[in-house]
XYZ file of C-alpha atoms in Angstrom:
695
model
C 130.656 89.575 78.343
C 134.155 91.061 78.437
C 136.089 90.999 81.648
C 136.919 94.043 83.724
C 139.880 96.358 82.974
C 141.314 95.107 86.282
C 142.282 91.839 84.572
C 145.541 92.903 82.887
C 146.608 94.917 85.947
C 145.927 92.067 88.354
C 147.583 89.531 86.073
C 150.668 91.608 85.418
C 151.091 92.888 88.990
C 153.986 91.288 90.792
C 153.063 92.211 94.371
C 155.343 89.750 96.078
C 156.023 92.324 98.822
C 152.376 92.048 99.939
C 151.925 88.318 100.458
C 153.563 85.487 102.380
C 155.947 83.123 100.578
C 153.359 80.272 100.263
C 150.838 82.443 98.425
C 153.621 83.869 96.314
C 154.751 80.413 95.224
C 151.157 79.328 94.515
C 150.578 82.390 92.353
C 153.815 81.878 90.476
C 152.849 78.276 89.706
C 149.427 79.180 88.277
C 150.432 82.075 86.048
C 153.443 82.462 83.868
C 155.628 85.495 84.388
C 156.189 88.577 82.220
C 152.488 89.314 81.812
C 151.506 86.302 79.667
C 147.792 86.512 78.698
C 145.426 83.841 79.930
C 143.705 83.560 76.595
C 146.718 81.694 75.190
C 146.236 78.985 77.842
C 142.844 77.938 76.497
C 140.744 79.355 79.374
C 137.173 80.507 78.901
C 135.899 83.959 79.852
C 134.167 82.644 83.002
C 137.315 80.904 84.108
C 139.300 84.086 83.526
C 136.786 86.158 85.516
C 136.845 83.591 88.319
C 140.628 83.584 88.424
C 140.790 87.395 88.411
C 138.284 87.511 91.259
C 140.348 85.036 93.246
C 143.489 87.055 92.707
C 141.694 90.259 93.651
C 140.394 88.627 96.836
C 143.889 87.474 97.723
C 145.227 90.962 97.070
C 142.522 92.463 99.314
C 143.247 89.952 102.087
C 146.951 90.712 101.862
C 146.258 94.453 102.054
C 143.982 93.976 105.068
C 146.808 92.329 107.017
C 149.149 95.272 106.459
C 149.464 98.283 108.732
C 147.684 101.503 107.866
C 150.821 103.158 106.483
C 151.934 100.078 104.554
C 148.434 99.554 103.143
C 148.277 103.153 101.984
C 151.656 102.911 100.237
C 150.784 99.542 98.647
C 147.450 100.728 97.206
C 149.103 103.898 95.998
C 151.814 101.937 94.143
C 149.364 99.626 92.294
C 149.679 100.018 88.468
C 145.984 100.877 88.060
C 143.872 103.882 87.383
C 142.506 106.013 90.190
C 139.018 104.466 90.043
C 140.430 100.930 90.137
C 142.628 101.741 93.165
C 139.589 103.308 94.787
C 137.636 100.073 94.210
C 140.402 98.052 95.850
C 140.486 100.445 98.793
C 136.711 100.242 99.287
C 136.826 96.451 99.276
C 139.659 96.505 101.825
C 137.682 98.858 104.093
C 134.535 96.723 103.789
C 136.475 93.579 104.716
C 138.006 95.331 107.700
C 134.619 96.527 108.931
C 133.016 93.093 108.440
C 135.413 91.387 110.865
C 134.079 90.808 114.328
C 137.418 90.978 116.108
C 139.594 93.821 114.923
C 142.825 93.361 116.841
C 144.852 95.233 114.260
C 142.466 98.169 114.446
C 142.742 98.157 118.221
C 146.512 98.296 117.978
C 146.268 101.077 115.437
C 143.859 103.002 117.641
C 146.190 102.637 120.614
C 149.193 103.623 118.504
C 147.331 106.620 117.113
C 146.279 107.638 120.616
C 149.870 107.433 121.839
C 151.091 109.496 118.897
C 148.496 112.165 119.631
C 149.427 112.083 123.304
C 153.116 112.576 122.474
C 152.274 115.436 120.128
C 150.099 117.096 122.773
C 152.817 116.558 125.379
C 155.441 118.139 123.114
C 153.117 121.074 122.498
C 152.521 121.455 126.229
C 156.267 121.389 126.864
C 156.726 124.175 124.361
C 154.132 126.248 126.200
C 155.739 125.484 129.563
C 159.167 126.742 128.447
C 159.930 129.892 130.413
C 159.755 133.119 128.371
C 159.457 131.351 125.009
C 156.983 133.826 123.493
C 158.801 136.761 125.057
C 162.125 135.654 123.586
C 160.525 135.240 120.154
C 159.147 138.759 120.420
C 162.546 140.171 121.390
C 164.253 138.328 118.552
C 161.610 139.528 116.099
C 161.949 143.168 117.109
C 165.652 143.591 117.842
C 167.482 140.696 116.225
C 169.598 137.797 117.419
C 172.406 139.932 118.857
C 170.123 141.484 121.468
C 168.363 138.149 121.901
C 171.689 136.551 122.875
C 171.752 138.669 126.054
C 168.348 137.414 127.191
C 169.206 133.818 126.284
C 172.362 134.152 128.368
C 170.317 135.508 131.272
C 167.908 132.581 130.997
C 170.824 130.167 130.949
C 172.202 131.676 134.171
C 168.764 131.406 135.725
C 168.808 127.641 135.134
C 172.157 127.385 136.925
C 170.846 129.179 139.976
C 167.548 127.284 140.059
C 169.473 124.021 140.041
C 171.774 125.260 142.816
C 168.805 126.428 144.896
C 167.052 123.087 144.443
C 169.913 120.830 145.532
C 171.083 123.105 148.375
C 167.597 123.448 149.766
C 166.854 119.714 149.526
C 170.131 118.263 150.823
C 171.349 120.950 153.247
C 168.638 123.349 154.355
C 165.657 121.036 154.867
C 167.558 118.477 157.020
C 168.994 121.310 159.122
C 165.614 122.971 159.668
C 163.669 119.775 160.367
C 166.066 117.800 162.551
C 168.619 120.140 164.101
C 167.787 123.852 164.066
C 170.902 125.842 165.016
C 169.329 128.953 166.594
C 170.697 130.159 169.937
C 169.075 133.610 170.049
C 166.476 135.436 168.035
C 166.917 139.085 167.025
C 163.977 141.278 166.120
C 163.576 141.883 162.402
C 163.836 145.605 161.509
C 164.033 145.658 157.718
C 167.630 146.852 157.330
C 168.706 143.214 157.281
C 167.385 142.964 153.730
C 170.286 145.194 152.678
C 173.000 144.225 155.142
C 172.326 140.545 155.813
C 173.234 140.876 159.520
C 171.063 141.127 162.592
C 168.078 138.830 162.195
C 169.829 136.777 159.477
C 172.971 136.092 161.546
C 171.962 132.619 162.743
C 169.525 131.618 160.063
C 170.110 128.981 157.425
C 170.808 131.750 154.927
C 174.468 131.758 155.985
C 177.160 129.281 156.993
C 176.761 129.910 160.733
C 173.194 128.599 160.716
C 174.350 125.015 160.118
C 176.026 122.516 162.429
C 178.004 119.345 161.868
C 175.928 116.922 163.875
C 174.950 113.525 162.594
C 171.168 113.435 162.322
C 169.855 110.280 163.945
C 167.762 108.529 161.325
C 167.753 105.382 159.217
C 170.305 105.690 157.718
C 172.203 108.377 159.652
C 172.545 111.735 157.902
C 175.949 113.387 158.288
C 175.584 117.160 157.845
C 179.307 117.642 157.274
C 179.342 115.228 154.346
C 176.038 116.588 153.013
C 177.360 120.174 153.068
C 180.689 119.242 151.471
C 179.422 116.908 148.747
C 176.435 119.080 147.804
C 178.608 122.143 147.158
C 181.252 120.016 145.417
C 178.717 118.264 143.178
C 177.141 121.565 142.168
C 180.499 123.113 141.228
C 181.550 120.016 139.283
C 178.281 119.951 137.338
C 178.600 123.674 136.603
C 182.133 123.150 135.308
C 181.132 120.231 133.080
C 178.135 122.158 131.748
C 180.255 125.220 131.005
C 182.928 123.216 129.196
C 180.331 121.327 127.160
C 178.397 124.493 126.269
C 181.558 126.366 125.366
C 182.859 123.577 123.129
C 179.493 123.093 121.407
C 179.052 126.808 120.876
C 182.546 127.111 119.434
C 182.045 124.063 117.216
C 178.627 125.020 115.856
C 178.605 128.806 115.808
C 182.038 130.351 115.943
C 183.437 131.430 112.607
C 187.011 132.579 112.158
C 187.239 136.178 111.090
C 189.801 135.238 108.466
C 187.176 133.174 106.641
C 184.771 134.229 103.927
C 182.234 135.652 106.365
C 184.304 138.771 106.914
C 183.784 140.099 103.401
C 181.278 142.572 102.094
C 179.541 139.965 99.912
C 178.639 137.899 102.958
C 177.311 140.980 104.761
C 175.236 141.974 101.772
C 173.793 138.549 100.913
C 173.864 136.415 104.079
C 173.887 138.651 107.164
C 170.247 139.734 107.186
C 168.407 138.675 110.337
C 165.166 137.143 109.034
C 163.746 136.758 112.548
C 163.105 140.514 112.655
C 159.500 141.324 111.717
C 158.949 144.715 113.335
C 159.003 147.587 110.810
C 160.966 149.929 113.058
C 163.481 147.217 113.839
C 163.795 146.415 110.116
C 164.681 150.047 109.436
C 167.244 149.927 112.248
C 168.757 146.789 110.740
C 168.928 148.420 107.298
C 170.794 151.390 108.727
C 173.120 149.153 110.721
C 173.831 147.003 107.659
C 174.688 150.126 105.682
C 177.044 151.280 108.443
C 178.744 147.877 108.574
C 179.219 147.820 104.788
C 180.805 151.273 104.890
C 183.078 150.185 107.715
C 184.078 147.037 105.850
C 184.933 149.038 102.731
C 186.882 151.576 104.770
C 188.840 148.752 106.437
C 189.792 147.359 103.029
C 190.857 150.774 101.826
C 192.956 151.253 104.941
C 194.601 147.879 104.376
C 195.505 148.864 100.843
C 196.748 152.285 101.882
C 199.964 151.559 103.710
C 200.548 153.957 106.553
C 203.903 155.498 107.134
C 206.250 154.431 109.897
C 205.619 157.597 111.871
C 201.851 157.075 111.792
C 202.200 153.494 112.980
C 204.484 154.537 115.819
C 201.999 157.239 116.763
C 199.105 154.770 116.764
C 201.026 152.211 118.815
C 202.019 154.873 121.309
C 198.388 155.955 121.607
C 197.239 152.358 122.211
C 200.017 151.825 124.752
C 199.020 154.978 126.601
C 195.364 153.909 126.595
C 196.239 150.498 128.020
C 198.447 152.059 130.688
C 195.584 154.342 131.706
C 193.116 151.440 131.751
C 195.368 149.198 133.811
C 196.192 152.110 136.102
C 192.494 152.702 136.747
C 191.953 148.996 137.471
C 194.951 148.773 139.827
C 194.035 152.026 141.573
C 190.469 150.840 142.075
C 191.683 147.528 143.469
C 194.114 149.249 145.850
C 191.374 151.591 147.061
C 189.048 148.674 147.767
C 191.819 146.838 149.616
C 192.651 149.740 151.933
C 188.975 150.523 152.493
C 188.242 146.910 153.415
C 191.170 146.591 155.841
C 190.328 149.902 157.490
C 186.681 148.921 157.850
C 187.696 145.536 159.278
C 189.734 147.185 162.011
C 186.848 149.414 163.109
C 184.004 146.929 162.615
C 182.846 144.731 165.478
C 181.123 141.580 164.281
C 179.509 141.075 167.697
C 178.130 144.614 167.892
C 174.828 145.518 169.491
C 172.011 144.344 167.174
C 170.146 147.599 167.838
C 173.063 149.733 166.630
C 171.728 150.722 163.207
C 174.697 153.007 162.472
C 177.209 150.185 162.824
C 175.006 147.939 160.741
C 174.552 150.545 157.996
C 178.331 151.166 157.866
C 178.750 147.713 156.376
C 177.149 149.020 153.162
C 180.048 151.415 152.479
C 182.312 148.869 150.798
C 179.701 147.397 148.394
C 178.505 150.899 147.456
C 182.059 151.950 146.587
C 182.589 148.769 144.557
C 179.359 149.356 142.613
C 180.303 152.988 141.984
C 183.643 151.879 140.577
C 181.898 149.356 138.316
C 179.623 152.168 137.121
C 182.093 155.029 136.622
C 185.290 153.360 135.423
C 183.649 151.697 132.354
C 182.499 155.171 131.298
C 186.114 156.329 131.503
C 187.096 153.317 129.425
C 184.616 154.446 126.763
C 186.237 157.878 126.647
C 189.670 156.287 126.349
C 188.525 154.069 123.474
C 187.174 157.130 121.642
C 190.570 158.735 122.054
C 192.185 155.683 120.415
C 189.839 155.848 117.389
C 189.975 152.197 116.311
C 189.378 151.629 112.619
C 187.814 148.206 113.276
C 184.627 148.425 115.396
C 184.810 144.727 116.340
C 188.296 145.218 117.744
C 186.994 148.163 119.759
C 184.165 146.032 121.201
C 186.449 143.172 122.208
C 189.061 145.467 123.713
C 186.344 147.189 125.740
C 185.166 143.770 126.975
C 188.703 142.785 127.978
C 189.258 146.003 129.916
C 185.983 145.691 131.784
C 186.701 142.048 132.598
C 190.125 143.008 133.957
C 188.505 145.684 136.126
C 185.755 143.492 137.559
C 187.946 140.446 138.112
C 190.664 142.546 139.769
C 188.110 143.954 142.216
C 186.807 140.479 143.008
C 190.362 139.159 143.326
C 191.250 141.873 145.835
C 188.088 141.163 147.809
C 188.787 137.405 147.874
C 192.364 138.043 149.029
C 191.053 140.330 151.757
C 188.413 137.824 152.872
C 190.729 134.801 152.976
C 193.827 136.408 154.519
C 192.588 139.021 157.010
C 189.031 138.112 157.971
C 189.695 134.576 159.405
C 192.185 135.940 161.955
C 189.982 138.736 163.311
C 186.376 137.498 163.266
C 185.113 134.477 165.157
C 182.527 133.255 162.609
C 184.370 134.504 159.566
C 182.508 132.298 157.046
C 179.215 134.007 157.871
C 180.936 137.390 157.580
C 182.169 136.519 154.076
C 178.704 135.268 153.134
C 177.132 138.502 154.384
C 179.704 140.557 152.446
C 178.871 138.717 149.238
C 175.170 139.146 149.977
C 175.624 142.918 150.365
C 177.597 143.138 147.121
C 174.857 141.267 145.291
C 172.054 143.428 146.698
C 173.832 146.752 146.045
C 174.753 145.634 142.530
C 171.065 144.876 141.929
C 170.083 148.354 143.169
C 172.665 150.009 140.906
C 171.358 147.926 138.004
C 167.862 149.303 138.613
C 169.259 152.840 138.801
C 171.169 152.248 135.560
C 167.968 151.191 133.813
C 166.210 154.361 134.959
C 168.951 156.966 134.608
C 171.090 155.374 131.924
C 168.305 154.341 129.546
C 165.007 156.028 130.430
C 166.307 159.545 131.130
C 168.813 159.227 128.294
C 165.953 158.424 125.923
C 163.902 161.365 127.208
C 166.829 163.739 126.781
C 167.723 162.375 123.335
C 164.168 162.554 121.963
C 162.836 165.741 123.617
C 165.700 167.964 124.732
C 168.812 167.241 122.679
C 167.607 165.385 119.623
C 171.118 165.096 118.199
C 171.845 162.456 120.848
C 169.090 160.218 119.533
C 167.808 157.009 121.067
C 170.380 155.174 123.211
C 171.728 151.850 122.014
C 171.358 148.658 124.010
C 174.907 147.964 125.165
C 175.129 144.171 124.956
C 178.720 143.901 126.191
C 178.203 146.005 129.306
C 174.966 144.266 130.275
C 176.443 140.794 129.809
C 179.513 141.692 131.869
C 177.178 142.825 134.648
C 175.506 139.400 134.536
C 178.894 137.644 134.634
C 179.962 139.775 137.601
C 176.773 138.969 139.523
C 177.034 135.258 138.726
C 180.641 135.239 139.921
C 179.490 136.708 143.233
C 176.806 134.007 143.494
C 179.385 131.268 142.877
C 181.819 132.756 145.415
C 179.106 132.901 148.066
C 177.725 129.401 147.465
C 180.005 127.926 150.164
C 179.452 130.715 152.687
C 175.748 131.207 151.982
C 173.998 128.091 150.592
C 170.733 129.957 149.976
C 172.338 132.863 148.147
C 170.941 131.530 144.808
C 167.516 132.642 146.111
C 168.602 136.264 145.754
C 170.209 135.599 142.380
C 167.052 133.947 141.005
C 164.932 136.817 142.290
C 167.344 139.329 140.780
C 167.475 137.654 137.362
C 163.680 137.444 137.138
C 163.253 141.153 137.828
C 166.120 142.188 135.546
C 164.689 140.170 132.669
C 161.351 141.955 132.690
C 162.799 145.397 133.412
C 165.348 145.045 130.623
C 162.641 143.875 128.245
C 160.458 146.883 129.044
C 163.383 149.298 128.857
C 164.535 147.768 125.574
C 161.067 148.171 124.054
C 160.560 151.744 125.257
C 164.003 153.340 125.473
C 166.617 151.565 123.357
C 167.525 150.605 119.824
C 169.663 147.682 118.617
C 173.421 148.358 118.645
C 174.963 149.567 115.399
C 178.368 147.998 115.942
C 178.179 144.359 116.867
C 179.683 141.060 115.836
C 177.776 137.992 114.813
C 175.437 136.675 117.497
C 177.127 133.251 117.494
C 180.530 134.807 118.160
C 179.122 137.006 120.909
C 177.441 134.084 122.671
C 180.628 131.996 122.489
C 182.672 134.835 123.978
C 180.129 135.222 126.796
C 180.346 131.551 127.766
C 184.144 131.624 127.555
C 184.305 134.641 129.883
C 181.908 132.951 132.284
C 184.184 129.918 132.403
C 187.462 131.796 132.594
C 188.210 133.764 134.674
C 184.842 133.725 136.462
C 184.217 130.050 137.236
C 187.889 129.025 137.372
C 188.638 131.818 139.857
C 185.653 130.879 142.003
C 186.638 127.204 141.990
C 190.170 128.137 143.049
C 188.895 130.214 145.957
C 186.502 127.536 147.220
C 189.186 124.845 146.849
C 191.671 126.962 148.823
C 189.081 127.516 151.544
C 188.284 123.809 151.837
C 191.859 122.494 151.692
C 193.883 125.185 153.484
C 191.857 127.389 155.851
C 190.850 126.383 159.341
C 187.081 126.688 159.883
C 185.546 128.675 162.712
C 185.460 127.070 166.142
C 182.125 128.621 167.147
C 179.855 128.144 164.140
C 179.322 126.099 161.028
C 179.252 122.395 160.210
C 183.069 122.000 160.209
C 183.869 123.515 163.608
C 186.603 121.665 165.460
C 188.363 120.409 162.302
C 191.735 121.517 160.984
C 190.288 122.048 157.516
C 186.849 121.252 156.070
C 188.414 118.469 154.002
C 189.210 116.576 157.203
C 185.520 115.638 157.289
C 186.300 113.299 154.374
C 189.272 111.807 156.238
C 187.119 111.141 159.293
C 184.463 109.494 157.159
C 187.032 107.306 155.389
C 188.484 106.211 158.728
C 185.011 105.282 159.948
C 184.339 102.985 156.975
C 187.759 101.317 157.030
C 186.780 98.476 159.369
C 183.513 97.162 157.820
C 184.395 94.647 155.068
C 181.566 95.733 152.756
C 182.935 99.291 152.502
C 186.646 98.574 152.546
C 186.889 99.053 148.751
C 185.917 102.716 149.197
C 188.771 103.186 151.648
C 191.186 101.455 149.231
C 190.168 103.715 146.314
C 190.544 106.822 148.451
C 193.950 105.859 149.873
C 195.543 104.335 146.766
C 193.903 106.264 143.929
C 192.525 109.626 145.015
C 195.454 110.410 147.335
C 198.071 109.250 144.858
C 200.030 111.798 142.851
C 200.549 109.203 140.123
C 196.792 109.041 139.468
C 196.532 112.778 138.807
C 199.734 112.658 136.757
C 198.232 109.965 134.523
C 194.947 111.855 134.238
C 196.823 115.005 133.226
C 198.906 113.039 130.717
C 195.806 111.478 129.147
C 194.126 114.874 128.883
C 197.223 116.360 127.231
C 197.426 113.484 124.738
C 193.722 113.823 123.863
C 194.140 117.586 123.524
C 197.129 117.081 121.218
C 195.203 114.653 118.991
C 192.209 116.996 118.821
C 194.533 119.865 117.965
C 196.087 117.801 115.170
C 192.628 116.932 113.843
C 191.712 120.616 113.901
C 194.881 121.557 112.032
C 194.193 118.857 109.452
C 190.672 120.129 108.910
C 191.958 123.665 108.533
C 194.430 122.483 105.912
C 191.660 120.561 104.156
C 189.441 123.647 104.152
C 192.320 125.679 102.738
C 192.900 123.085 100.015
C 189.205 122.978 99.135
C 189.087 126.762 98.889
C 192.065 126.679 96.537
C 190.310 124.032 94.450
C 187.197 126.193 94.299
C 189.332 129.081 93.043
C 190.999 126.833 90.448
C 187.602 125.506 89.342
C 186.471 129.061 88.827
C 189.558 129.827 86.750
C 188.965 126.688 84.662
C 185.368 127.717 84.030
C 186.491 131.185 82.971
C 189.061 129.644 80.608
C 186.495 127.274 79.079
C 183.950 130.050 78.648
C 186.533 132.220 76.891
C 187.502 129.294 74.656
C 183.845 128.605 73.844
C 183.239 132.246 72.996
C 186.307 132.246 70.727
C 185.116 129.133 68.867
C 181.626 130.577 68.459
C 183.098 133.802 67.131
C 185.231 131.903 64.604
C 182.223 129.920 63.405
C 180.216 133.084 62.899
C 183.062 134.562 60.890
C 183.334 131.458 58.702
C 179.593 131.406 58.112
C 179.680 134.989 56.905
C 182.009 134.019 53.968
C 179.679 131.220 52.521
C 177.393 132.790 49.812
C 174.636 130.172 49.958
C 173.936 126.758 51.283
C 174.325 123.806 48.953
C 173.734 120.110 49.227
C 176.860 117.983 48.901
C 175.015 114.651 49.060
C 175.543 112.536 45.894
C 172.437 111.570 43.912
C 171.933 108.736 41.358
C 170.363 109.732 38.045
C 168.083 107.003 36.759
C 168.186 108.472 33.199
C 171.939 108.316 32.948
C 171.712 106.571 29.575
C 170.114 109.648 28.009
C 173.029 111.785 29.097
C 175.534 109.871 27.030
C 176.677 111.490 23.695
C 175.060 110.172 20.471
C 178.338 109.461 18.842
C 179.233 106.708 21.317
């Protein structure tokens, strides 16, 4: 009887990775290496079969001790046919099932269960993500540029949810549970939802609803420290998050316009948004891509066609006039708000009769005027930009963004100056007044946003599709909508110190705006024709949110805490020179106990030392300089690599031309040869017969 075909495979297999060192050494001592046949050793067929069976059993036992993944890879790598590997696998499975105690299987079952649990948990997390399916639908219908607006809105919602959570847990709940600060209760009439006064005057919605008492508990809870550190921690975390997001977005997504992505080849081959699946949206994207290609070609033609000196002077004069008009509108709007606010402050009585609805409704005049300015002046800016007739649509978009940012930030700057310089001297609980003013601005801005969705998008769509069809379907203005979000978020940050629960209104507002904008976008709007790359747009949004929005808000809150005297009749810091004196009082109280003396030493010798901040600033400048040098080096490297790519292309062109020349010469030489002949020498075996007879 001949032995099985497994014999040569088993004998020649060097599976040292499967077995322990002892078995490996035993196997090496029995069999010679390099696949030497057993027949040359003088073994009989039975002995060979017995030895092969022993080796197969050892192989099966070694495979049984491996993990499931290792066993699968080992069987798969065996130098055998499929049927032979299948036989080995069946024997391994039978051995595994025959064992009474299967500890390895138990571990594998537990591991498999944990893997399934993690997969199910990850899937559940994906389903729990807010608006995930909705955002995919928006991206599929309108592209990533429009999607960037909704992602930005969702990002702002996370900020406000975090602010609401920490303020409510560390400030509001202790105040409500342990020390409610309510001296009188006013009947709720409904107008307070718009004005914020009346019933809300002494509630925890505003600064005046909190006091600075130390709540008796174990340990004691100081409301002054809780109020100060909660607001400070939130602003610090917001700043760190903004800086991190801005740097990551710039690093990963922002592409310099001087790079290769500004050419027509990139637009034609690489700019298609593959997330779009809706047929109507695909047609919109085709039309927009055609428009962008035409604009890119026209820009190149304009660069080649040098304009005359008179035309350039005319264009510069037109741009200068447009900027003067834009800045004049912004300054005039700011001056009007300033005079309106001071005049209203002189006639307004903070302690008016709660039943006087006329006096309460008059407080809505200033926020209505501010919202009207934010609505009308950007339309005038659009007319001015049409008068300029920019050749580059991207430049027109960014200039429009800059002008609108200047307008909105100038209005907020005038309001902050008015609140911090005039209000504290004329109103007893001026912090609550500022909080109520910010509340009114936020509510009226929300109402105007709803009106803009109805009149600016719905009626415009009806008119463009039914009455005046030449107008067409309105475009979704990404820049204007994002600037509205930045303006509202700036108001929420300004009011966080004066109204700790103001994020409630901002969260409510963002939720409603998200769904209304989604519905209006689906029914009334089309994607914008002129837009930059979505990565660039998102980076610009985050940069504008950081500066001037967050930096300006941080400056105002810091000035309020360090320089202004708090109200004597309301709030947690009443009786102090400045709110920051609460920290001084706390440091003085922990100076005597030995276990907390190190905190006092750090505060006195580090935090209050100018040298510490000088060193921190110096370290930041040095790190910034090194990062700038690294960036410049990478830019130079990129430039060098691009030059090498160009040179490589020239070398390839040269070699191809040389190859074509050589091939052409060979074809010409071949055309002159009449026929092929063999030049190989041959030996004639009958050479004797070729000799002459007379030799």
